[in-house]
Amino acid sequence: MNKKPIILRSIFALLVLGVFIFSMYPLRERDFYDAFKDICTDPNGKEVTELIAAAQAKKAKDPSMYDSTALENAAADKGISLEKVVKPVIVKTQKITGTRDVLSLIRKNTAGSIRRGIDLNGGAEFILELIPDPADKAKIEKDFDKYRDLAIETLRKRLTQKNIFEADISPAGGKYISMRVPIVTKEEKQVLERLIKMSAKLQFKLVHPNNSDEVDKYMADPKNYQAPEGYELKISNETRNGKTIKMIYVVERAAQMDGKEINDAYPSMNQFGQREILLSFKPAGAVRFGEVTSNNVGRELAIILDGELYSAPQIKQAITGGNAQITGSFSREDAENISNALVSGSVPFSMTIQAQSDIDPTIGKQTVNDGLYSGIAGMILVMLFMLVYYVRSGIVANISLFINAVLILGAMAAFDVTLTLPGIAGIILTIGMAVDANVLIYERIREEVQSGKTIQNAIDLGFDRAYSAIFDSNITTLIVAVILLWKGTGAIKGFAITLAIGVFTTLFTAVFLTRLLFDLMTRFTPVHKLRMLQMIKTPKIDFLGLKKFALTFSFAMIIATFVCMGVRGKDCLGIDFTGGTQLTFSFKEAIPSEQISKALSAVGFENKVTYKTGSALDAQKELEIVIREKKGRTKAQTADAGAQVMDAVTKALNKSFPKAEFKGQTQSTLGALIGETFMYTAVISLLLSFLIMILYMTIRFQFSYAIAGCVVLLHDVIVGIGIYLLCGGQITMNVVAAALTIIGISINDTIVTFDRVRENLKLVKDASYHDIINLSINQTLSRTVITSLTTAMVLVMQLIFGGSGIRDFVSVMLYGVIIGTYSSIFLTNLIISYWHKPVQSVREETKKEELPENTQAQA
């Protein structure tokens, strides 16, 4: 029995579970004013009641006004600083310094604990106009696409800093870009609007040496004041102790340096309780800043961001450490946004929001429901299987699986992770890993019981001997997740976070919690026998002897995949990668998006369907369809003949749904959602993952094992996607997410077999390398089949009942599970067998007939 105290371990488990359950509150968005009352000292007092009434009155006069703006204006009218009505303990712990900090906290508290992605919950679309800076206009217009793509990547980085990984940002024709984000509340939109509008242009300018005299001249005659040649007037307001103070400076027009050399920026508070943004420069920037400060000791240096002067501290001495700070009357939210914008980089544009609309989920509601219910049904099926197959141990496994799911959702809420379809892929993979861990432990316990051990000794040895395989498979999966998190963008980063969370929750539930439950079971109930079914007894199949079949099949599938890609060309790529023609329609009767998509696909239009509603109060919902070129047409024909496409699609819609009366409204060219930068970072991420896995597996196993594992991973991804393409599918973002999941599934299977080979090499002294590999595959065959079967149960249920919206995703995953199982049995060990053949020891010359009976006993 585990010697660590059961009571302490139980308390720790309950604490962990409690923390993550608490993190999930509230699951849904809360009312803004209810959230405000919750943090007030006297929520039902006269002052708070009158504030809310005044704010609601303002909102009634202007329904488009944000609740936070209404409350801020109401407080200003009454001369109240909101931190005065908030509980002192909250003011202290949250470091609240003013009204805007209070509003930021309320916005945070109103949001639901788990943000869902655009695919599952819809979001908001912003059409942004890029207006070049006058100084750079000629340069930008000469190579506009380059600078537009820079702006897109900068926006993506800013959103990533806000934990919004699943934004869809793409060119929208001309000087416009479309940005779709998974936010639904007005308050979130307000925060995002401010972030979008930041060009993050930071400048350091010297203040006029006789600034006070110039300010006096200005104050004497503001209308006719002219700044000296080479200087300009900067006026800004700063709030100090609740009072607004006007700051007036005359600064040089030419900046001494800009923010291009900033390495990092983060908000902080100084000793006076004032917020500031701390800056650190890259080496070249540190040298330049040192030169500026050393040459101008005694003068004031104005710090200007996006044309607004924030502070103008006096240079008292040369600053050569490569650090600086911006001090101002920031709210926490403003300080975070500015820091975020500075780190993500500036753009040579000012960005204005030309249109904003709400968009429905890109996966229809029925598909979301079907996917949810089919997923739940699949998990229930898995739990029933575990219960029937492992009986009492199955109950322990099911409790562990349920708690694992709770911990994953709680961690996603705690770390503000957006739940998307790729994220669900990570969860499915995690649940599969958790089932795998339990199966590994139980199959090991079975082996120990069959070898004559007592129940308690069998449990102890089962956990001990399964641990290395569980640990190694999870660590290699974590390596993939960390690299994708580091280098990935968009949905790939969201998938990586979910997967990384899943690794830790699986290790906790499978190793710690399952062991605790077994100890509780054996401590308080008599356990004389652990009944388990046995689907596959240890067979004696010569898997390496089937190498001709395995190699022929694998090479044939790889060749078929590349031939298919060559023949189909760009037809292999979905709209996510190609972009297309964006059409909008008005209608009298809404038709489910799945039905529209199916109808258009039937007549040859590859499409992506979304419903959206404009931000105006009287805005009507409209249908948006992105059409890729019709099969047989060239891209130029589709793009240039926009009117013909609109006409053809309108006719197809009205023929299929005459009561809806669709009417075409607008058309434009939409660029690819997944650009070159995305693909570059994805490929680099995978290559880095493979390199680090090779290093780790070389340390834990051997170099040959590492190479074999990575070769098989590539094989599984290529063949899994290849089967999907051969069946007529296209590569979309969902397929990319499924391919990443295949990597996780495949490496798990591979590690388990490697672990058994490593163990048998130490235990079995009188068998050939060939026999040891075969023995190891046979010993782990039951675990491999059960794990693949349970994962396939969930996927088959989703494939049958989950709807068309997730069919491509589920199909690729199912192919991956099948191929991963095949390769872990036939290919991986075949590679290491070939690798070791030239250097095999004398024992490799021993008999290679039927596996010896005594070998199994020794194992």
Tab-separated table of N, CA and C in Angstrom, residues 382 385-386 432 435-440 535-536 780-793 821:
chain	number	residue	atom	x	y	z
A	382	VAL	N	-17.954	4.808	-23.369
A	382	VAL	CA	-16.620	4.453	-22.866
A	382	VAL	C	-16.695	4.059	-21.397
A	385	PHE	N	-18.192	0.696	-21.022
A	385	PHE	CA	-17.205	-0.319	-21.393
A	385	PHE	C	-16.230	-0.557	-20.244
A	386	MET	N	-15.708	0.526	-19.666
A	386	MET	CA	-14.753	0.397	-18.559
A	386	MET	C	-15.397	-0.308	-17.372
A	432	GLY	N	-8.642	10.477	-23.978
A	432	GLY	CA	-8.047	9.246	-24.492
A	432	GLY	C	-6.778	8.879	-23.752
A	435	VAL	N	-7.809	7.505	-20.325
A	435	VAL	CA	-8.257	6.114	-20.447
A	435	VAL	C	-7.044	5.210	-20.631
A	436	ASP	N	-6.128	5.654	-21.485
A	436	ASP	CA	-4.921	4.879	-21.759
A	436	ASP	C	-4.131	4.621	-20.480
A	437	ALA	N	-3.998	5.654	-19.659
A	437	ALA	CA	-3.246	5.509	-18.406
A	437	ALA	C	-3.905	4.488	-17.491
A	438	ASN	N	-5.231	4.555	-17.378
A	438	ASN	CA	-5.943	3.593	-16.533
A	438	ASN	C	-5.817	2.177	-17.076
A	439	VAL	N	-5.938	2.045	-18.390
A	439	VAL	CA	-5.814	0.721	-19.002
A	439	VAL	C	-4.413	0.157	-18.770
A	440	LEU	N	-3.395	0.995	-18.918
A	440	LEU	CA	-2.020	0.552	-18.662
A	440	LEU	C	-1.872	0.001	-17.246
A	535	MET	N	-10.144	-9.491	-23.074
A	535	MET	CA	-10.490	-9.577	-24.488
A	535	MET	C	-9.424	-10.351	-25.268
A	536	ILE	N	-8.159	-10.039	-24.971
A	536	ILE	CA	-7.048	-10.652	-25.700
A	536	ILE	C	-6.037	-11.183	-24.693
A	780	THR	N	1.625	-5.898	-24.959
A	780	THR	CA	0.898	-4.616	-24.902
A	780	THR	C	-0.268	-4.568	-25.881
A	781	LEU	N	-0.516	-5.665	-26.589
A	781	LEU	CA	-1.564	-5.668	-27.611
A	781	LEU	C	-2.935	-5.395	-27.015
A	782	SER	N	-3.226	-6.011	-25.869
A	782	SER	CA	-4.527	-5.813	-25.225
A	782	SER	C	-4.739	-4.341	-24.901
A	783	ARG	N	-3.716	-3.708	-24.306
A	783	ARG	CA	-3.813	-2.279	-23.974
A	783	ARG	C	-4.009	-1.444	-25.229
A	784	THR	N	-3.252	-1.750	-26.300
A	784	THR	CA	-3.334	-0.977	-27.540
A	784	THR	C	-4.731	-1.048	-28.133
A	785	VAL	N	-5.291	-2.249	-28.183
A	785	VAL	CA	-6.620	-2.438	-28.772
A	785	VAL	C	-7.692	-1.752	-27.929
A	786	ILE	N	-7.628	-1.911	-26.601
A	786	ILE	CA	-8.649	-1.317	-25.726
A	786	ILE	C	-8.617	0.206	-25.807
A	787	THR	N	-7.422	0.789	-25.772
A	787	THR	CA	-7.311	2.247	-25.845
A	787	THR	C	-7.849	2.769	-27.170
A	788	SER	N	-7.463	2.130	-28.261
A	788	SER	CA	-7.946	2.554	-29.576
A	788	SER	C	-9.450	2.366	-29.689
A	789	LEU	N	-9.947	1.286	-29.113
A	789	LEU	CA	-11.377	0.997	-29.169
A	789	LEU	C	-12.181	2.055	-28.428
A	790	THR	N	-11.731	2.436	-27.232
A	790	THR	CA	-12.479	3.430	-26.453
A	790	THR	C	-12.458	4.798	-27.134
A	791	THR	N	-11.308	5.177	-27.706
A	791	THR	CA	-11.240	6.449	-28.435
A	791	THR	C	-12.126	6.400	-29.667
A	792	ALA	N	-12.091	5.264	-30.369
A	792	ALA	CA	-12.912	5.113	-31.573
A	792	ALA	C	-14.402	5.156	-31.246
A	793	MET	N	-14.788	4.664	-30.064
A	793	MET	CA	-16.203	4.713	-29.663
A	793	MET	C	-16.726	6.148	-29.683
A	821	THR	N	-2.753	3.051	-34.431
A	821	THR	CA	-2.740	1.701	-33.855
A	821	THR	C	-1.940	0.747	-34.737
